Amino acid sequence: MALIEQLDIAGYRLFDQLRVSGLTRVNLVVGRNNAGKTALLEAVEALVSEGSPFAFYRASLERGETRRGVLKQDSEAIAIDVRRWFRNHLLKPGAHIRIASGGSLPRVLECKVLEVSSDQGPPFVPGGFRLDTKREPRDRASELQLPVQPNGLLGAPPVTMFLDFGPTLPRPVSFVTTRRQTVTELLPLWSRVVLTPQETDVAVALRAIDPAIERVALSGLGDEAVGSVLLHGAVEPVPLGSLGEGTTRMLAIALSLATAKGGFLLVDEIDTGLHHTVMADMWRLVIETAKRLDVQVFATTHSLDCVNALGWLVETNVALGAEVSLHRIERGRDRTTPYTAAEIAAAARHHSELR
Amino acid sequence: MGRPARSSPHRLLVEGQDDLFAIAHLIRARFAAAQSAIDLDAPSPNAPWIEQHDGLENLLKAGNIESAAKTYLRLGIVVDADQVPAAHWRAVVGRLATVGVTVPASPATGGVIVPGYQEGWRVGVWLMPDNARPGALEDFLLPLMPGEDALWPEAVRATDAAVQVERRFGVNDDLKARLRCWLAWQAEPGANLGVAVSRGVLDPLSPAADPFARWVEALFA
C-alpha cells in the first residue's frame, strides 16, 4: 500500500500550520500536553477515512464537546460545538481547515466556513453558517455542505449526509482512544477477526502481557457481550475483565490492527494500561503485524518508557527500524521534528528525553 | 558533585569518562565561584548535562549527534583531534550536516559556535586540545599543571625509561602515560584526571583554560 509520507494540517484546532514529514509505516508522535498529538490523529483520520468532517464530529463526541437539548427540532438530540474545530474556537466566514497528504498517497480535505445567504432555505439557518467540504481526489460525491447554527452547533441529522459522502474506495481505519474499551465495543472487531488467520495474531499479542494466555473469545450481544480467556492448564476460561487493564488494552490494539488490513491504525496514548516491561513486545507486535497486514500506524505517547522501549527494540532489530519514525510536536512551531530509528535508539541509549 | 538534571535542555557530548569528569570539574570550578549562569552545583537550566560515549567511534555512530542536535537548545560537542585533526573535525561536521546544521569546514581558535537545528538554538564544537594542534584531553590539561613542577621532569624520565624496557602503549600515547605517572606521585596517588582538576592538582583556573571556558560560557550561558 502507498503510505502517507508527509502531512500538512492548517486551521484544525490549535494548528495554524503544521507540516509532518519523514513519515514511515509506524509513526510515534510525542509532545507535551496540549501540543496537539490527539488532534494530529484526528486530522489523519479525517483525511484517510471518509475524507469528510465526520472524523471531527466523532472527535467532538469523544472529547465531550456536545450539548444536549439545545436544538429546537429534537430536545434530546446531541449537538456538536463546531467552534472547537477551529483555531481559537472562532467560527467566522473565511475560517478554514485544510489537511493534505504528500508522497505516494496524495489527498486533500478542505472545510471552509461561509455565511448563509438569504436565498438558502433549510437546513441552513439565517445568521448561521455553511460548512463547505471538498476533497481530492474527486470522486462520486466530493462536495458536502453542512448547516451550522448561529451559536456554532451542528445537529445530528447530518450524519446521514456524512455517510452519503463516503469515498468510493474506502480504506479501513481503526482509532483506539485513551478510553478503556468495553467488550461491547470490541465485539464488532472480534467478529471480523474470528476464524481468520488474524485470530492467532490476537492471541500472540495477548501472550506478550501474560504468557499463560492460550485463547481468547468474545461472545454475546450488545451490553451482554463478554470476553473469555483460556489460560494454560486451566479447565475453564476466566473473564477478560479479571486479567487487568493491560490485557484489554492489548486486545483493543491487536483487534484494531487486524481489522485495519490495508488501511490505517490510529492509537492515542498507546502505552495506556501497559506495564513498561511489556512495551518492547507491544512495539514488536505492532510493527511486525503492520508490515505484514500493510497497515500504516500513527500512535501518540508521553511516556518516556514507551519511547525508550521503541529505541531499544530498533537498536537490536535493524529490519524493524526501517519501518519506524518518531515525530515531536512543539506548540507554536510549524513543523514537527522527525527522528529516524537510529536517532530514537541513540536517544534511548543516552536517556535523552524526546517526548 | 552537583550536576544538572538529565532533562536539561543543554547537553555536552564528550568522548569518554575522563573527558566527562575533567570538563565537569573545570566548569564547576570556573563558574560556581562566579555565581555564573552555568553553575553545575546550583540547579540552573543553563548547566549542560554531560554525556560520555565510551570513545569517539561510538560518539560518531549514526544517530547520536543527529538526535542530540534535534533535541537540545544548546549542544556542545568536544572531540579529540588526535593525530588527524581535520579528519575528526570533518566527521563531526558531516553528522551535523545531515540534520541541516552547518559548521565551517575548519576549526577556529576559540572553538566554533553556530546556529542549531531550530531558530534560536546553538551548536558548538571544540576540538581538543586547542582547535589547532593534534592531541587530546591530556594536551589540554598539561598546561594546567603548576609551572616549574619538580616532579614533572622525573615523570617524563621515568616513563621514557619504562618504554626502553618495554613499550606497552601506542607511540602517540606518551603524554597520557607521563601525565598519569606524574599523577601517581601526588598527595592522592593515582587520582584520575577529573579528581586532579577538582583538587587543583591541575589548576582549573589556569589562564591556559580560558579559551575553553569562554567557549563553554558563550555556548551555554
XYZ file of C-alpha atoms in Angstrom:
576
model
C 0.000 0.000 0.000
C 1.003 3.542 -0.568
C 1.977 5.316 2.636
C 1.430 8.885 3.727
C 4.940 10.325 3.739
C 4.091 13.921 4.520
C 1.150 15.606 6.149
C 0.096 19.260 6.210
C -2.523 20.446 8.664
C -3.832 24.004 8.685
C -6.583 25.558 10.751
C -7.714 22.461 12.671
C -7.963 23.060 16.424
C -4.650 24.503 17.692
C -2.794 24.113 14.393
C -2.134 27.249 12.427
C 0.202 25.450 10.040
C 1.866 22.144 10.757
C 3.984 20.051 8.445
C 4.825 16.483 9.443
C 7.437 14.994 7.143
C 9.501 11.822 7.108
C 6.510 9.619 7.935
C 7.064 5.861 7.786
C 4.917 2.765 8.269
C 4.873 3.089 12.060
C 4.919 6.628 13.434
C 5.139 7.605 17.092
C 4.031 11.153 17.854
C 5.358 12.758 21.037
C 4.971 16.187 22.594
C 3.890 17.933 25.762
C 0.295 18.174 26.900
C -1.832 20.316 24.601
C 0.774 20.173 21.836
C -1.828 18.658 19.516
C -0.980 14.946 19.465
C -4.609 13.792 19.523
C -5.638 16.489 17.045
C -2.975 15.185 14.667
C -4.509 11.686 14.831
C -7.949 13.176 14.235
C -6.667 15.054 11.186
C -5.179 11.853 9.771
C -8.449 10.052 10.428
C -10.453 12.734 8.638
C -8.146 12.591 5.658
C -7.953 8.822 5.263
C -11.385 7.645 6.359
C -14.431 9.273 4.835
C -12.443 12.234 3.649
C -15.069 14.257 5.460
C -15.502 16.160 8.712
C -17.219 13.093 10.184
C -13.953 12.251 11.934
C -14.054 15.740 13.512
C -17.626 15.019 14.564
C -16.610 11.741 16.199
C -13.649 13.511 17.818
C -16.011 16.081 19.331
C -18.199 13.285 20.710
C -15.111 11.591 22.168
C -13.905 14.874 23.683
C -17.331 15.637 25.109
C -17.797 18.834 23.115
C -21.510 18.230 22.973
C -24.677 19.901 24.120
C -27.981 18.203 24.623
C -31.450 19.569 24.079
C -30.470 22.903 22.620
C -31.690 22.378 19.087
C -35.394 23.080 18.666
C -36.377 20.213 16.425
C -35.420 17.459 18.876
C -34.989 18.258 22.536
C -32.922 15.112 23.219
C -30.602 15.288 20.226
C -26.910 15.747 20.762
C -25.385 18.771 19.110
C -21.708 19.281 18.456
C -19.944 22.555 19.159
C -18.252 23.097 15.790
C -16.360 26.134 17.080
C -13.944 23.708 18.755
C -12.752 22.506 15.358
C -11.321 25.903 14.566
C -8.368 27.832 15.884
C -9.210 29.916 18.970
C -12.703 28.377 18.781
C -13.537 31.097 16.297
C -16.242 30.261 13.793
C -16.426 33.039 11.229
C -16.819 33.288 7.471
C -13.475 32.583 5.825
C -12.171 30.310 8.597
C -10.951 27.115 7.086
C -9.345 23.774 7.744
C -7.057 22.121 5.217
C -5.457 18.723 5.615
C -3.269 17.319 2.855
C -1.008 14.324 2.489
C 2.009 14.026 0.254
C 4.094 11.179 -1.060
C 2.572 8.187 -2.784
C -0.846 8.818 -1.237
C -1.824 12.392 -2.121
C -5.137 13.510 -0.635
C -6.672 16.824 0.337
C -9.563 17.659 2.641
C -10.785 21.230 2.931
C -13.537 22.654 5.139
C -14.486 26.278 4.693
C -16.901 28.390 6.744
C -19.360 30.536 4.764
C -22.177 32.874 5.684
C -25.662 31.559 4.979
C -27.069 33.642 2.152
C -30.647 34.942 2.253
C -31.823 32.671 -0.567
C -30.802 29.469 1.206
C -33.576 27.555 2.910
C -33.453 24.709 5.447
C -31.452 23.039 6.760
C -29.443 26.286 6.591
C -30.380 28.879 9.186
C -30.299 32.649 8.654
C -27.483 34.110 10.710
C -25.857 30.682 10.823
C -23.027 29.191 8.809
C -22.465 26.807 5.976
C -19.531 24.427 6.295
C -18.363 23.517 2.811
C -16.175 20.468 2.435
C -14.212 19.454 -0.625
C -11.877 16.555 -1.064
C -9.336 15.340 -3.560
C -9.038 13.085 -5.395
C -12.560 13.928 -6.526
C -14.980 11.019 -6.789
C -18.711 10.367 -6.785
C -19.502 12.871 -4.074
C -16.619 15.127 -3.299
C -18.504 18.156 -2.015
C -20.533 18.390 1.169
C -22.350 21.291 2.798
C -23.230 21.186 6.475
C -25.607 23.543 8.278
C -24.228 25.143 11.444
C -26.399 27.136 13.864
C -25.570 30.781 14.660
C -24.321 29.577 18.080
C -21.876 27.190 16.411
C -23.841 23.978 16.958
C -24.135 21.195 14.443
C -27.052 18.834 14.904
C -27.281 15.097 14.500
C -29.105 14.874 11.136
C -26.011 15.476 9.016
C -24.649 12.045 9.961
C -26.520 10.506 7.026
C -25.042 13.202 4.838
C -21.589 12.144 6.013
C -22.320 8.563 5.052
C -23.501 9.526 1.563
C -20.288 11.487 1.259
C -18.205 8.350 1.864
C -15.459 7.693 -0.658
C -15.852 5.208 -3.472
C -12.969 3.070 -2.302
C -12.653 3.431 1.451
C -9.665 2.064 3.348
C -10.204 0.609 6.785
C -9.315 2.961 9.629
C -9.192 1.988 13.295
C -8.961 4.612 16.043
C -8.071 3.433 19.533
C -8.728 6.236 22.002
C -7.328 6.575 25.520
C -10.621 5.378 26.962
C -10.788 1.789 28.216
C -12.832 -0.048 25.637
C -15.697 -2.315 26.643
C -16.241 -5.820 25.336
C -19.360 -4.455 23.602
C -17.184 -2.023 21.676
C -14.633 -4.691 20.793
C -17.202 -7.280 19.706
C -17.711 -5.958 16.131
C -13.928 -6.053 15.629
C -13.741 -9.560 17.054
C -16.473 -10.813 14.697
C -14.324 -9.705 11.759
C -11.243 -11.463 13.089
C -12.604 -14.737 14.463
C -11.766 -17.785 12.310
C -9.401 -15.698 10.150
C -5.590 -16.046 10.202
C -5.504 -12.843 12.273
C -7.219 -14.554 15.195
C -3.888 -16.192 16.004
C -2.137 -12.790 15.902
C -4.515 -11.552 18.585
C -3.723 -14.452 20.910
C 0.011 -13.947 20.302
C -0.324 -10.269 21.183
C -2.064 -11.103 24.451
C 0.718 -13.525 25.363
C 3.061 -10.513 25.488
C 1.023 -9.387 28.503
C 0.607 -12.838 30.034
C 2.374 -15.877 28.543
C -0.264 -18.131 30.110
C -2.984 -16.842 27.779
C -3.832 -19.568 25.263
C -7.055 -18.406 23.642
C -9.450 -15.509 23.828
C -13.052 -15.256 22.669
C -15.705 -12.559 22.736
C -19.350 -13.531 22.591
C -22.857 -12.339 23.338
C -24.796 -9.368 22.110
C -24.814 -5.680 22.926
C -24.433 -4.932 26.619
C -24.473 -8.656 27.352
C -21.201 -9.221 25.489
C -18.492 -10.982 27.467
C -14.840 -11.702 26.911
C -13.343 -15.013 27.997
C -9.734 -16.070 28.234
C -8.416 -19.613 28.460
C -5.226 -19.790 30.482
C -2.630 -22.536 30.097
C -3.553 -25.654 32.065
C -6.919 -24.276 33.163
C -10.142 -26.257 32.718
C -12.442 -23.248 32.456
C -11.953 -19.836 30.883
C -11.744 -16.737 33.070
C -13.484 -13.423 32.334
C -11.369 -10.985 30.314
C -12.091 -8.283 32.895
C -10.338 -10.301 35.613
C -6.971 -10.029 33.817
C -6.337 -6.331 34.252
C -6.325 -3.258 32.086
C -3.245 -4.214 30.065
C -4.919 -7.294 28.601
C -7.969 -5.358 27.413
C -5.771 -2.592 26.013
C -3.593 -5.045 24.127
C -6.716 -6.820 22.843
C -8.094 -3.493 21.598
C -4.812 -2.680 19.817
C -4.454 -6.175 18.323
C -8.074 -6.304 17.092
C -7.869 -2.782 15.678
C -4.671 -3.659 13.873
C -6.072 -6.898 12.468
C -9.178 -5.146 11.150
C -7.202 -2.272 9.628
C -5.624 -4.534 6.985
C -4.582 -2.410 4.016
C -5.515 0.754 5.898
C -4.644 2.788 8.961
C -4.370 2.317 12.719
C -4.516 5.388 14.964
C -3.750 4.868 18.660
C -3.930 7.680 21.203
C -1.521 7.110 24.110
C -0.504 3.650 23.005
C 1.140 2.956 26.383
C -2.136 3.306 28.325
C -2.529 0.437 30.766
C 0.678 -1.286 29.664
C 3.481 -2.017 32.129
C 6.889 -0.786 30.969
C 8.211 -4.360 30.773
C 5.753 -5.296 28.000
C 6.265 -2.126 25.966
C 9.024 -3.530 23.721
C 6.940 -6.646 22.965
C 3.958 -4.439 22.170
C 6.073 -2.435 19.702
C 7.478 -5.560 18.059
C 3.971 -6.966 17.557
C 2.594 -3.688 16.239
C 5.463 -3.159 13.777
C 5.591 -6.759 12.528
C 1.824 -7.001 12.130
C 1.557 -3.581 10.476
C 4.165 -4.656 7.956
C 2.501 -7.991 7.259
C -1.047 -6.598 7.013
C 0.032 -3.475 5.162
C -1.204 -1.014 7.789
C 0.189 2.477 8.413
C 0.240 3.251 12.137
C 0.112 6.617 13.908
C 0.426 6.417 17.696
C 0.956 9.009 20.412
C 2.568 8.809 23.818
C 4.055 10.949 26.517
C 5.629 8.021 28.274
C 9.423 8.010 28.236
C 9.322 4.235 28.850
C 7.294 3.853 25.682
C 9.780 5.889 23.607
C 12.777 4.101 25.128
C 11.244 0.665 24.527
C 10.898 1.557 20.860
C 14.515 2.788 20.856
C 15.864 -0.419 22.412
C 13.836 -2.540 20.014
C 15.099 -0.835 16.854
C 18.654 -0.820 18.244
C 18.683 -4.625 18.240
C 16.416 -5.145 15.246
C 17.521 -3.084 12.274
C 14.864 -4.527 9.942
C 12.071 -3.252 12.203
C 13.851 0.095 12.482
C 13.399 0.720 8.772
C 9.626 0.894 9.350
C 9.749 3.315 12.277
C 9.996 7.041 12.920
C 9.206 9.425 15.767
C 7.797 12.931 15.409
C 7.873 15.577 18.132
C 5.205 18.276 18.047
C 6.034 21.559 19.726
C 3.292 24.038 20.330
C 3.531 27.064 18.058
C 6.117 25.510 15.738
C 5.109 24.988 12.119
C 6.812 21.629 11.704
C 7.410 18.531 13.728
C 10.899 17.246 14.404
C 11.341 13.812 12.810
C 13.648 11.203 14.343
C 14.861 8.136 12.462
C 15.146 4.735 14.124
C 18.906 5.299 14.687
C 18.146 8.633 16.351
C 15.423 7.132 18.574
C 17.877 4.394 19.580
C 20.591 6.968 20.341
C 18.166 8.949 22.480
C 17.190 5.813 24.409
C 20.864 4.909 24.977
C 21.668 8.338 26.365
C 18.462 8.999 28.297
C 17.593 11.850 26.039
C 14.000 12.916 26.605
C 12.412 13.146 23.196
C 8.843 13.307 24.471
C 29.428 16.719 42.690
C 26.298 18.650 41.951
C 25.124 18.152 38.441
C 22.377 19.479 36.251
C 19.315 17.384 35.554
C 19.298 14.879 32.750
C 16.265 16.717 31.492
C 18.340 19.883 30.978
C 17.759 21.393 27.532
C 21.545 21.862 27.338
C 23.873 18.975 26.615
C 27.579 18.456 26.112
C 28.747 15.332 24.270
C 32.240 14.106 25.075
C 34.256 11.019 24.141
C 34.791 9.269 27.483
C 34.747 9.245 31.298
C 37.998 11.215 31.617
C 36.622 13.976 29.412
C 33.356 13.985 31.320
C 34.894 14.391 34.789
C 37.736 16.701 33.795
C 35.388 19.041 31.950
C 32.673 18.831 34.617
C 35.150 19.817 37.352
C 36.631 22.550 35.218
C 33.200 24.041 34.553
C 32.299 23.661 38.216
C 35.434 25.399 39.446
C 35.178 28.165 36.899
C 31.537 29.017 37.056
C 30.430 28.151 40.610
C 32.750 30.764 42.069
C 31.375 33.427 39.790
C 27.731 32.524 40.580
C 27.511 32.088 36.886
C 24.522 31.099 34.864
C 26.169 27.747 34.172
C 26.970 26.802 37.769
C 26.928 22.990 37.861
C 26.071 22.915 41.571
C 23.105 25.232 41.548
C 20.036 23.955 39.784
C 20.440 26.034 36.684
C 18.709 25.453 33.386
C 21.882 26.576 31.626
C 24.176 23.933 33.067
C 24.714 21.263 30.427
C 24.221 17.599 31.219
C 27.468 15.992 30.113
C 27.086 12.753 28.180
C 30.038 10.440 27.526
C 30.120 7.883 24.729
C 32.871 5.368 25.567
C 35.054 6.560 22.734
C 34.991 8.630 19.593
C 33.841 5.753 17.417
C 30.654 5.397 19.472
C 30.112 9.130 19.622
C 30.227 9.290 15.820
C 27.840 6.336 15.401
C 24.852 7.244 13.229
C 22.083 8.794 15.285
C 23.948 10.138 18.327
C 24.874 13.623 17.186
C 21.817 13.917 14.920
C 19.414 13.004 17.722
C 21.068 15.420 20.155
C 21.066 18.238 17.579
C 17.308 17.789 17.104
C 16.618 17.702 20.845
C 18.743 20.264 22.685
C 18.549 24.042 22.633
C 22.291 24.190 23.285
C 24.513 21.360 22.170
C 28.260 21.193 22.682
C 30.475 18.525 21.160
C 34.059 18.013 22.370
C 36.252 15.554 20.487
C 39.980 14.881 20.437
C 41.990 15.976 17.427
C 44.360 13.012 17.943
C 46.839 12.811 15.048
C 44.192 13.699 12.472
C 42.506 16.987 13.461
C 40.995 17.581 10.022
C 39.505 14.081 9.807
C 37.860 14.222 13.234
C 36.518 17.685 12.520
C 35.068 16.517 9.196
C 33.405 13.539 10.858
C 31.548 15.755 13.347
C 30.700 18.349 10.697
C 29.323 15.570 8.459
C 26.970 14.276 11.174
C 25.666 17.787 11.876
C 25.207 18.467 8.156
C 22.718 15.575 7.868
C 20.331 17.478 10.149
C 20.943 20.816 8.462
C 23.384 22.297 10.974
C 26.211 23.968 9.067
C 29.636 24.133 10.660
C 32.699 25.743 8.988
C 34.955 23.303 7.158
C 37.865 24.023 9.518
C 38.021 24.557 13.271
C 38.642 28.051 14.633
C 40.760 29.211 17.567
C 38.380 29.602 20.456
C 36.047 26.897 19.175
C 33.091 27.163 16.870
C 29.501 28.106 17.738
C 26.851 28.051 15.015
C 23.045 28.305 14.804
C 21.385 24.997 15.690
C 18.509 22.878 14.408
C 15.776 25.339 15.350
C 15.709 29.112 15.378
C 17.494 30.402 18.453
C 19.262 27.086 19.117
C 23.070 26.788 19.192
C 25.627 24.105 18.451
C 29.268 24.360 19.471
C 32.201 22.166 18.505
C 35.563 22.113 20.290
C 38.489 20.073 19.026
C 40.834 19.085 21.892
C 43.282 20.426 22.789
C 43.030 23.854 21.152
C 41.243 23.542 17.790
C 44.610 23.636 16.025
C 47.221 21.155 17.232
C 46.973 17.373 17.149
C 46.373 15.882 20.583
C 43.755 15.037 23.152
C 42.410 15.908 26.613
C 45.870 15.373 28.175
C 47.388 18.009 25.884
C 44.699 20.394 27.053
C 45.286 19.575 30.740
C 49.109 19.619 30.714
C 49.367 23.438 30.777
C 47.095 23.390 33.855
C 49.985 21.840 35.793
C 51.771 24.361 38.063
C 54.797 25.804 36.286
C 58.281 24.524 37.182
C 56.870 21.410 38.821
C 59.777 19.455 40.281
C 58.298 16.034 39.668
C 57.262 16.522 36.046
C 60.751 16.055 34.539
C 61.058 12.952 36.732
C 57.737 11.604 35.444
C 58.909 12.147 31.875
C 62.228 10.422 32.578
C 60.577 7.508 34.389
C 58.073 6.928 31.620
C 60.738 7.076 28.938
C 62.885 4.641 30.918
C 59.957 2.230 31.169
C 59.448 2.434 27.398
C 63.087 1.498 26.942
C 62.412 -1.717 28.863
C 59.177 -2.497 27.021
C 56.697 -0.270 25.135
C 53.193 -1.357 26.037
C 51.299 1.732 24.845
C 50.961 3.346 21.451
C 53.594 5.756 20.150
C 51.058 8.592 20.309
C 50.202 7.914 23.951
C 53.439 9.096 25.569
C 51.820 12.152 27.130
C 48.917 10.085 28.508
C 51.419 7.821 30.232
C 53.644 10.629 31.520
C 50.705 12.574 32.951
C 49.340 9.542 34.775
C 52.827 8.708 36.040
C 53.021 12.227 37.458
C 49.504 11.854 38.981
C 50.714 8.675 40.733
C 53.111 10.808 42.790
C 50.614 13.384 44.062
C 49.104 13.633 47.547
C 46.269 11.423 46.360
C 48.292 8.897 44.366
C 46.849 7.912 41.012
C 43.821 10.178 41.124
C 42.012 10.334 37.803
C 42.056 13.456 35.665
C 38.684 14.688 36.951
C 39.756 14.400 40.592
C 43.068 16.102 39.748
C 41.153 19.047 38.325
C 38.722 19.147 41.269
C 41.612 19.125 43.815
C 43.505 21.776 41.904
C 46.430 19.427 41.212
C 45.684 20.513 37.675
C 44.513 24.097 38.091
C 41.068 24.635 36.543
C 41.523 28.395 36.865
C 44.755 28.431 34.860
C 44.741 31.038 32.063
C 45.568 28.169 29.726
C 41.938 27.004 30.095
C 40.488 30.464 29.458
C 39.658 29.944 25.764
C 37.775 26.722 26.520
C 35.889 28.338 29.407
C 34.949 31.255 27.168
C 33.609 28.799 24.575
C 31.574 26.987 27.249
C 30.154 30.268 28.516
C 29.334 31.599 25.065
C 27.584 28.351 24.181
C 25.593 27.603 27.332
C 25.158 30.835 29.283
